[in-house]
Structures are given as C-alpha cells and as structure tokens.
Amino acid sequence: ALEEARASRESEAMKAAAEMEGQRASLRMALEATGLERERMARERALSTTAKAQAEATLRAQQAELAAERSLLDNAKAHVAAEAAEIASARASFERERAAFAEDVEALKHLSVRVHEESAAVRDASHHSSRQLAASRQLASIAEVERAAADEAR
C-alpha cells in the first residue's frame, strides 16, 4: 500500500509537473504574444507619430503659403488703391483742364464774334472810304476840267 501510495503520488506529481509545464508553455506563448503585440503597437505609434508630424508639417507649409498669398493680396489691394487714387487725381485734373478749355472756347467764340463785327465795320468803312475816294477823284477830275477850261478862257 505504501508503494501504491508512492506510485500514486509520483503519478500525481508527474501530472502536476506536466500540468505546470503546460501552464509555463502557455505563459511563454502569452508572454511572446504580448511582446509581439507591444512591438506592433510601438510600430503603429511610430507610424502615427510620423503621420502626425507630416500632417503638421503640411499644415504649417499650407499656412505659410496662405500667409504669402494673403501678403500678395494685401500688396495688390494697396497697389489698386494707389492706382485708383492716381486715376481720381488724373480725372480731377482732366475735368479742371476741360473746364478751362471750355472757358477758352467761349472766350474765343466771343472774340470771334467781335472780330467778325469789327471786320464788318472795317469793310463798311473801307467801302464808304472807297466811295468817298471815288467821289473825291471825280470832283478833282471835274475841278481839273473846270480849271483847264478856266485857264483856256483866260
């Protein structure tokens, strides 16, 4: 019976040792799986960090590009505003010159009317003077003829 008990205990011990070895193998496999999972998670974390850094770099580049475009737009707005002011100034100058030109045209029209009136008066005076000259010549001719007749009669 002692032998049987010893054999039974040895059998139980062997079973327990085999069971322990099975549990150890299970634990080693679980530990290996946990290590593999940690490595996978570390790779994913590294990829995620890299992707995040790339996204942030892309965002910063886009923000810099937007800032540059905004600066160009602000410069273009300032240029357009300066050109608009220059055009307004040129337009005002043009309007002043146009008004002065209109005044000059009116003055020239008035002067033209006066010149025309004076020219007509001079023409009338010239015709009158020509008629008087003709009349004077005719009278001088008559006086000459009469003087000659008077000289002959003497």
PDB file of C-alpha atoms in Angstrom:
ATOM      1  CA  ALA A   1       0.000   0.000   0.000  1.00  0.00           C
ATOM      2  CA  LEU A   2       2.878   2.276   0.671  1.00  0.00           C
ATOM      3  CA  GLU A   3       4.226   1.540  -2.659  1.00  0.00           C
ATOM      4  CA  GLU A   4       0.898   2.220  -4.209  1.00  0.00           C
ATOM      5  CA  ALA A   5       0.602   5.470  -2.380  1.00  0.00           C
ATOM      6  CA  ARG A   6       4.091   6.421  -3.505  1.00  0.00           C
ATOM      7  CA  ALA A   7       3.298   5.441  -7.065  1.00  0.00           C
ATOM      8  CA  SER A   8       0.060   7.351  -6.824  1.00  0.00           C
ATOM      9  CA  ARG A   9       1.901  10.388  -5.504  1.00  0.00           C
ATOM     10  CA  GLU A  10       4.576  10.103  -8.147  1.00  0.00           C
ATOM     11  CA  SER A  11       1.869   9.844 -10.748  1.00  0.00           C
ATOM     12  CA  GLU A  12       0.135  12.882  -9.276  1.00  0.00           C
ATOM     13  CA  ALA A  13       3.451  14.735  -9.079  1.00  0.00           C
ATOM     14  CA  MET A  14       4.183  13.875 -12.690  1.00  0.00           C
ATOM     15  CA  LYS A  15       0.706  15.007 -13.666  1.00  0.00           C
ATOM     16  CA  ALA A  16       1.200  18.232 -11.671  1.00  0.00           C
ATOM     17  CA  ALA A  17       4.651  18.724 -13.244  1.00  0.00           C
ATOM     18  CA  ALA A  18       3.213  18.132 -16.727  1.00  0.00           C
ATOM     19  CA  GLU A  19       0.371  20.482 -15.924  1.00  0.00           C
ATOM     20  CA  MET A  20       2.862  23.081 -14.652  1.00  0.00           C
ATOM     21  CA  GLU A  21       4.952  22.644 -17.770  1.00  0.00           C
ATOM     22  CA  GLY A  22       1.793  23.145 -19.879  1.00  0.00           C
ATOM     23  CA  GLN A  23       0.981  26.277 -17.903  1.00  0.00           C
ATOM     24  CA  ARG A  24       4.571  27.518 -18.320  1.00  0.00           C
ATOM     25  CA  ALA A  25       4.372  26.892 -22.079  1.00  0.00           C
ATOM     26  CA  SER A  26       1.051  28.728 -22.127  1.00  0.00           C
ATOM     27  CA  LEU A  27       2.576  31.618 -20.168  1.00  0.00           C
ATOM     28  CA  ARG A  28       5.607  31.714 -22.510  1.00  0.00           C
ATOM     29  CA  MET A  29       3.267  31.819 -25.504  1.00  0.00           C
ATOM     30  CA  ALA A  30       1.154  34.537 -23.865  1.00  0.00           C
ATOM     31  CA  LEU A  31       4.316  36.466 -22.986  1.00  0.00           C
ATOM     32  CA  GLU A  32       5.584  36.103 -26.549  1.00  0.00           C
ATOM     33  CA  ALA A  33       2.181  37.217 -27.924  1.00  0.00           C
ATOM     34  CA  THR A  34       2.221  40.188 -25.519  1.00  0.00           C
ATOM     35  CA  GLY A  35       5.723  41.119 -26.708  1.00  0.00           C
ATOM     36  CA  LEU A  36       4.624  40.859 -30.331  1.00  0.00           C
ATOM     37  CA  GLU A  37       1.554  42.986 -29.563  1.00  0.00           C
ATOM     38  CA  ARG A  38       3.752  45.583 -27.844  1.00  0.00           C
ATOM     39  CA  GLU A  39       6.067  45.667 -30.886  1.00  0.00           C
ATOM     40  CA  ARG A  40       3.060  46.061 -33.207  1.00  0.00           C
ATOM     41  CA  MET A  41       1.657  48.845 -31.061  1.00  0.00           C
ATOM     42  CA  ALA A  42       5.069  50.569 -30.956  1.00  0.00           C
ATOM     43  CA  ARG A  43       5.254  50.413 -34.791  1.00  0.00           C
ATOM     44  CA  GLU A  44       1.720  51.802 -35.052  1.00  0.00           C
ATOM     45  CA  ARG A  45       2.563  54.541 -32.545  1.00  0.00           C
ATOM     46  CA  ALA A  46       5.707  55.397 -34.541  1.00  0.00           C
ATOM     47  CA  LEU A  47       3.706  55.444 -37.782  1.00  0.00           C
ATOM     48  CA  SER A  48       1.030  57.566 -36.129  1.00  0.00           C
ATOM     49  CA  THR A  49       3.654  59.970 -34.775  1.00  0.00           C
ATOM     50  CA  THR A  50       5.287  60.168 -38.208  1.00  0.00           C
ATOM     51  CA  ALA A  51       1.916  60.718 -39.907  1.00  0.00           C
ATOM     52  CA  LYS A  52       1.045  63.392 -37.331  1.00  0.00           C
ATOM     53  CA  ALA A  53       4.395  65.131 -37.855  1.00  0.00           C
ATOM     54  CA  GLN A  54       3.907  65.005 -41.641  1.00  0.00           C
ATOM     55  CA  ALA A  55       0.363  66.370 -41.304  1.00  0.00           C
ATOM     56  CA  GLU A  56       1.615  69.174 -39.030  1.00  0.00           C
ATOM     57  CA  ALA A  57       4.430  69.976 -41.480  1.00  0.00           C
ATOM     58  CA  THR A  58       1.943  70.021 -44.345  1.00  0.00           C
ATOM     59  CA  LEU A  59      -0.366  72.259 -42.307  1.00  0.00           C
ATOM     60  CA  ARG A  60       2.499  74.663 -41.496  1.00  0.00           C
ATOM     61  CA  ALA A  61       3.502  74.736 -45.179  1.00  0.00           C
ATOM     62  CA  GLN A  62      -0.094  75.467 -46.199  1.00  0.00           C
ATOM     63  CA  GLN A  63      -0.346  78.178 -43.526  1.00  0.00           C
ATOM     64  CA  ALA A  64       2.885  79.741 -44.803  1.00  0.00           C
ATOM     65  CA  GLU A  65       1.563  79.576 -48.370  1.00  0.00           C
ATOM     66  CA  LEU A  66      -1.709  81.207 -47.272  1.00  0.00           C
ATOM     67  CA  ALA A  67       0.230  83.921 -45.441  1.00  0.00           C
ATOM     68  CA  ALA A  68       2.305  84.570 -48.565  1.00  0.00           C
ATOM     69  CA  GLU A  69      -0.836  84.694 -50.720  1.00  0.00           C
ATOM     70  CA  ARG A  70      -2.508  86.985 -48.170  1.00  0.00           C
ATOM     71  CA  SER A  71       0.544  89.253 -48.312  1.00  0.00           C
ATOM     72  CA  LEU A  72       0.398  89.292 -52.126  1.00  0.00           C
ATOM     73  CA  LEU A  73      -3.309  90.069 -51.947  1.00  0.00           C
ATOM     74  CA  ASP A  74      -2.704  92.906 -49.473  1.00  0.00           C
ATOM     75  CA  ASN A  75       0.021  94.305 -51.740  1.00  0.00           C
ATOM     76  CA  ALA A  76      -2.300  94.037 -54.754  1.00  0.00           C
ATOM     77  CA  LYS A  77      -5.065  95.817 -52.821  1.00  0.00           C
ATOM     78  CA  ALA A  78      -2.665  98.616 -51.860  1.00  0.00           C
ATOM     79  CA  HIS A  79      -1.483  98.876 -55.475  1.00  0.00           C
ATOM     80  CA  VAL A  80      -5.072  99.019 -56.756  1.00  0.00           C
ATOM     81  CA  ALA A  81      -5.957 101.653 -54.149  1.00  0.00           C
ATOM     82  CA  ALA A  82      -2.934 103.745 -55.178  1.00  0.00           C
ATOM     83  CA  GLU A  83      -3.872 103.407 -58.847  1.00  0.00           C
ATOM     84  CA  ALA A  84      -7.485 104.359 -58.060  1.00  0.00           C
ATOM     85  CA  ALA A  85      -6.264 107.469 -56.225  1.00  0.00           C
ATOM     86  CA  GLU A  86      -3.975 108.308 -59.149  1.00  0.00           C
ATOM     87  CA  ILE A  87      -6.842 107.839 -61.600  1.00  0.00           C
ATOM     88  CA  ALA A  88      -9.125 110.020 -59.462  1.00  0.00           C
ATOM     89  CA  SER A  89      -6.435 112.701 -59.358  1.00  0.00           C
ATOM     90  CA  ALA A  90      -5.920 112.475 -63.128  1.00  0.00           C
ATOM     91  CA  ARG A  91      -9.689 112.626 -63.673  1.00  0.00           C
ATOM     92  CA  ALA A  92      -9.969 115.727 -61.467  1.00  0.00           C
ATOM     93  CA  SER A  93      -7.068 117.332 -63.340  1.00  0.00           C
ATOM     94  CA  PHE A  94      -8.705 116.421 -66.650  1.00  0.00           C
ATOM     95  CA  GLU A  95     -12.007 117.941 -65.519  1.00  0.00           C
ATOM     96  CA  ARG A  96     -10.219 121.161 -64.474  1.00  0.00           C
ATOM     97  CA  GLU A  97      -8.420 121.319 -67.836  1.00  0.00           C
ATOM     98  CA  ARG A  98     -11.681 120.585 -69.628  1.00  0.00           C
ATOM     99  CA  ALA A  99     -13.463 123.396 -67.776  1.00  0.00           C
ATOM    100  CA  ALA A 100     -10.582 125.797 -68.553  1.00  0.00           C
ATOM    101  CA  PHE A 101     -10.690 124.690 -72.203  1.00  0.00           C
ATOM    102  CA  ALA A 102     -14.467 125.283 -72.303  1.00  0.00           C
ATOM    103  CA  GLU A 103     -13.888 128.779 -70.884  1.00  0.00           C
ATOM    104  CA  ASP A 104     -11.195 129.398 -73.502  1.00  0.00           C
ATOM    105  CA  VAL A 105     -13.528 128.190 -76.255  1.00  0.00           C
ATOM    106  CA  GLU A 106     -16.271 130.539 -75.029  1.00  0.00           C
ATOM    107  CA  ALA A 107     -13.790 133.429 -74.885  1.00  0.00           C
ATOM    108  CA  LEU A 108     -12.582 132.598 -78.412  1.00  0.00           C
ATOM    109  CA  LYS A 109     -16.184 132.442 -79.675  1.00  0.00           C
ATOM    110  CA  HIS A 110     -16.861 135.835 -78.108  1.00  0.00           C
ATOM    111  CA  LEU A 111     -13.624 137.166 -79.594  1.00  0.00           C
ATOM    112  CA  SER A 112     -14.539 135.674 -82.969  1.00  0.00           C
ATOM    113  CA  VAL A 113     -17.903 137.455 -82.897  1.00  0.00           C
ATOM    114  CA  ARG A 114     -16.175 140.737 -82.003  1.00  0.00           C
ATOM    115  CA  VAL A 115     -13.569 140.236 -84.749  1.00  0.00           C
ATOM    116  CA  HIS A 116     -16.334 139.440 -87.223  1.00  0.00           C
ATOM    117  CA  GLU A 117     -18.292 142.535 -86.138  1.00  0.00           C
ATOM    118  CA  GLU A 118     -15.165 144.729 -86.326  1.00  0.00           C
ATOM    119  CA  SER A 119     -14.232 143.199 -89.675  1.00  0.00           C
ATOM    120  CA  ALA A 120     -17.706 144.038 -90.999  1.00  0.00           C
ATOM    121  CA  ALA A 121     -17.354 147.571 -89.627  1.00  0.00           C
ATOM    122  CA  VAL A 122     -13.902 147.915 -91.256  1.00  0.00           C
ATOM    123  CA  ARG A 123     -15.304 146.531 -94.539  1.00  0.00           C
ATOM    124  CA  ASP A 124     -18.195 149.008 -94.393  1.00  0.00           C
ATOM    125  CA  ALA A 125     -15.768 151.833 -93.583  1.00  0.00           C
ATOM    126  CA  SER A 126     -13.498 150.681 -96.420  1.00  0.00           C
ATOM    127  CA  HIS A 127     -16.415 150.661 -98.874  1.00  0.00           C
ATOM    128  CA  HIS A 128     -17.518 154.053 -97.585  1.00  0.00           C
ATOM    129  CA  SER A 129     -13.931 155.310 -97.864  1.00  0.00           C
ATOM    130  CA  SER A 130     -13.648 153.877-101.401  1.00  0.00           C
ATOM    131  CA  ARG A 131     -16.870 155.629-102.405  1.00  0.00           C
ATOM    132  CA  GLN A 132     -15.642 158.888-100.867  1.00  0.00           C
ATOM    133  CA  LEU A 133     -12.277 158.491-102.611  1.00  0.00           C
ATOM    134  CA  ALA A 134     -14.047 157.836-105.914  1.00  0.00           C
ATOM    135  CA  ALA A 135     -16.265 160.846-105.307  1.00  0.00           C
ATOM    136  CA  SER A 136     -13.198 162.952-104.401  1.00  0.00           C
ATOM    137  CA  ARG A 137     -11.397 161.819-107.573  1.00  0.00           C
ATOM    138  CA  GLN A 138     -14.437 162.564-109.591  1.00  0.00           C
ATOM    139  CA  LEU A 139     -14.675 166.009-108.011  1.00  0.00           C
ATOM    140  CA  ALA A 140     -10.935 166.516-108.509  1.00  0.00           C
ATOM    141  CA  SER A 141     -11.329 165.495-112.149  1.00  0.00           C
ATOM    142  CA  ILE A 142     -14.234 167.870-112.580  1.00  0.00           C
ATOM    143  CA  ALA A 143     -12.242 170.629-110.857  1.00  0.00           C
ATOM    144  CA  GLU A 144      -9.297 169.894-113.158  1.00  0.00           C
ATOM    145  CA  VAL A 145     -11.505 170.053-116.195  1.00  0.00           C
ATOM    146  CA  GLU A 146     -13.048 173.296-114.930  1.00  0.00           C
ATOM    147  CA  ARG A 147      -9.603 174.752-114.163  1.00  0.00           C
ATOM    148  CA  ALA A 148      -8.395 173.800-117.591  1.00  0.00           C
ATOM    149  CA  ALA A 149     -11.497 175.379-119.101  1.00  0.00           C
ATOM    150  CA  ALA A 150     -10.953 178.451-116.926  1.00  0.00           C
ATOM    151  CA  ASP A 151      -7.293 178.627-117.980  1.00  0.00           C
ATOM    152  CA  GLU A 152      -8.290 178.403-121.608  1.00  0.00           C
ATOM    153  CA  ALA A 153     -10.883 181.010-121.138  1.00  0.00           C
ATOM    154  CA  ARG A 154      -8.399 183.405-119.774  1.00  0.00           C
TER     155      ARG A 154
END
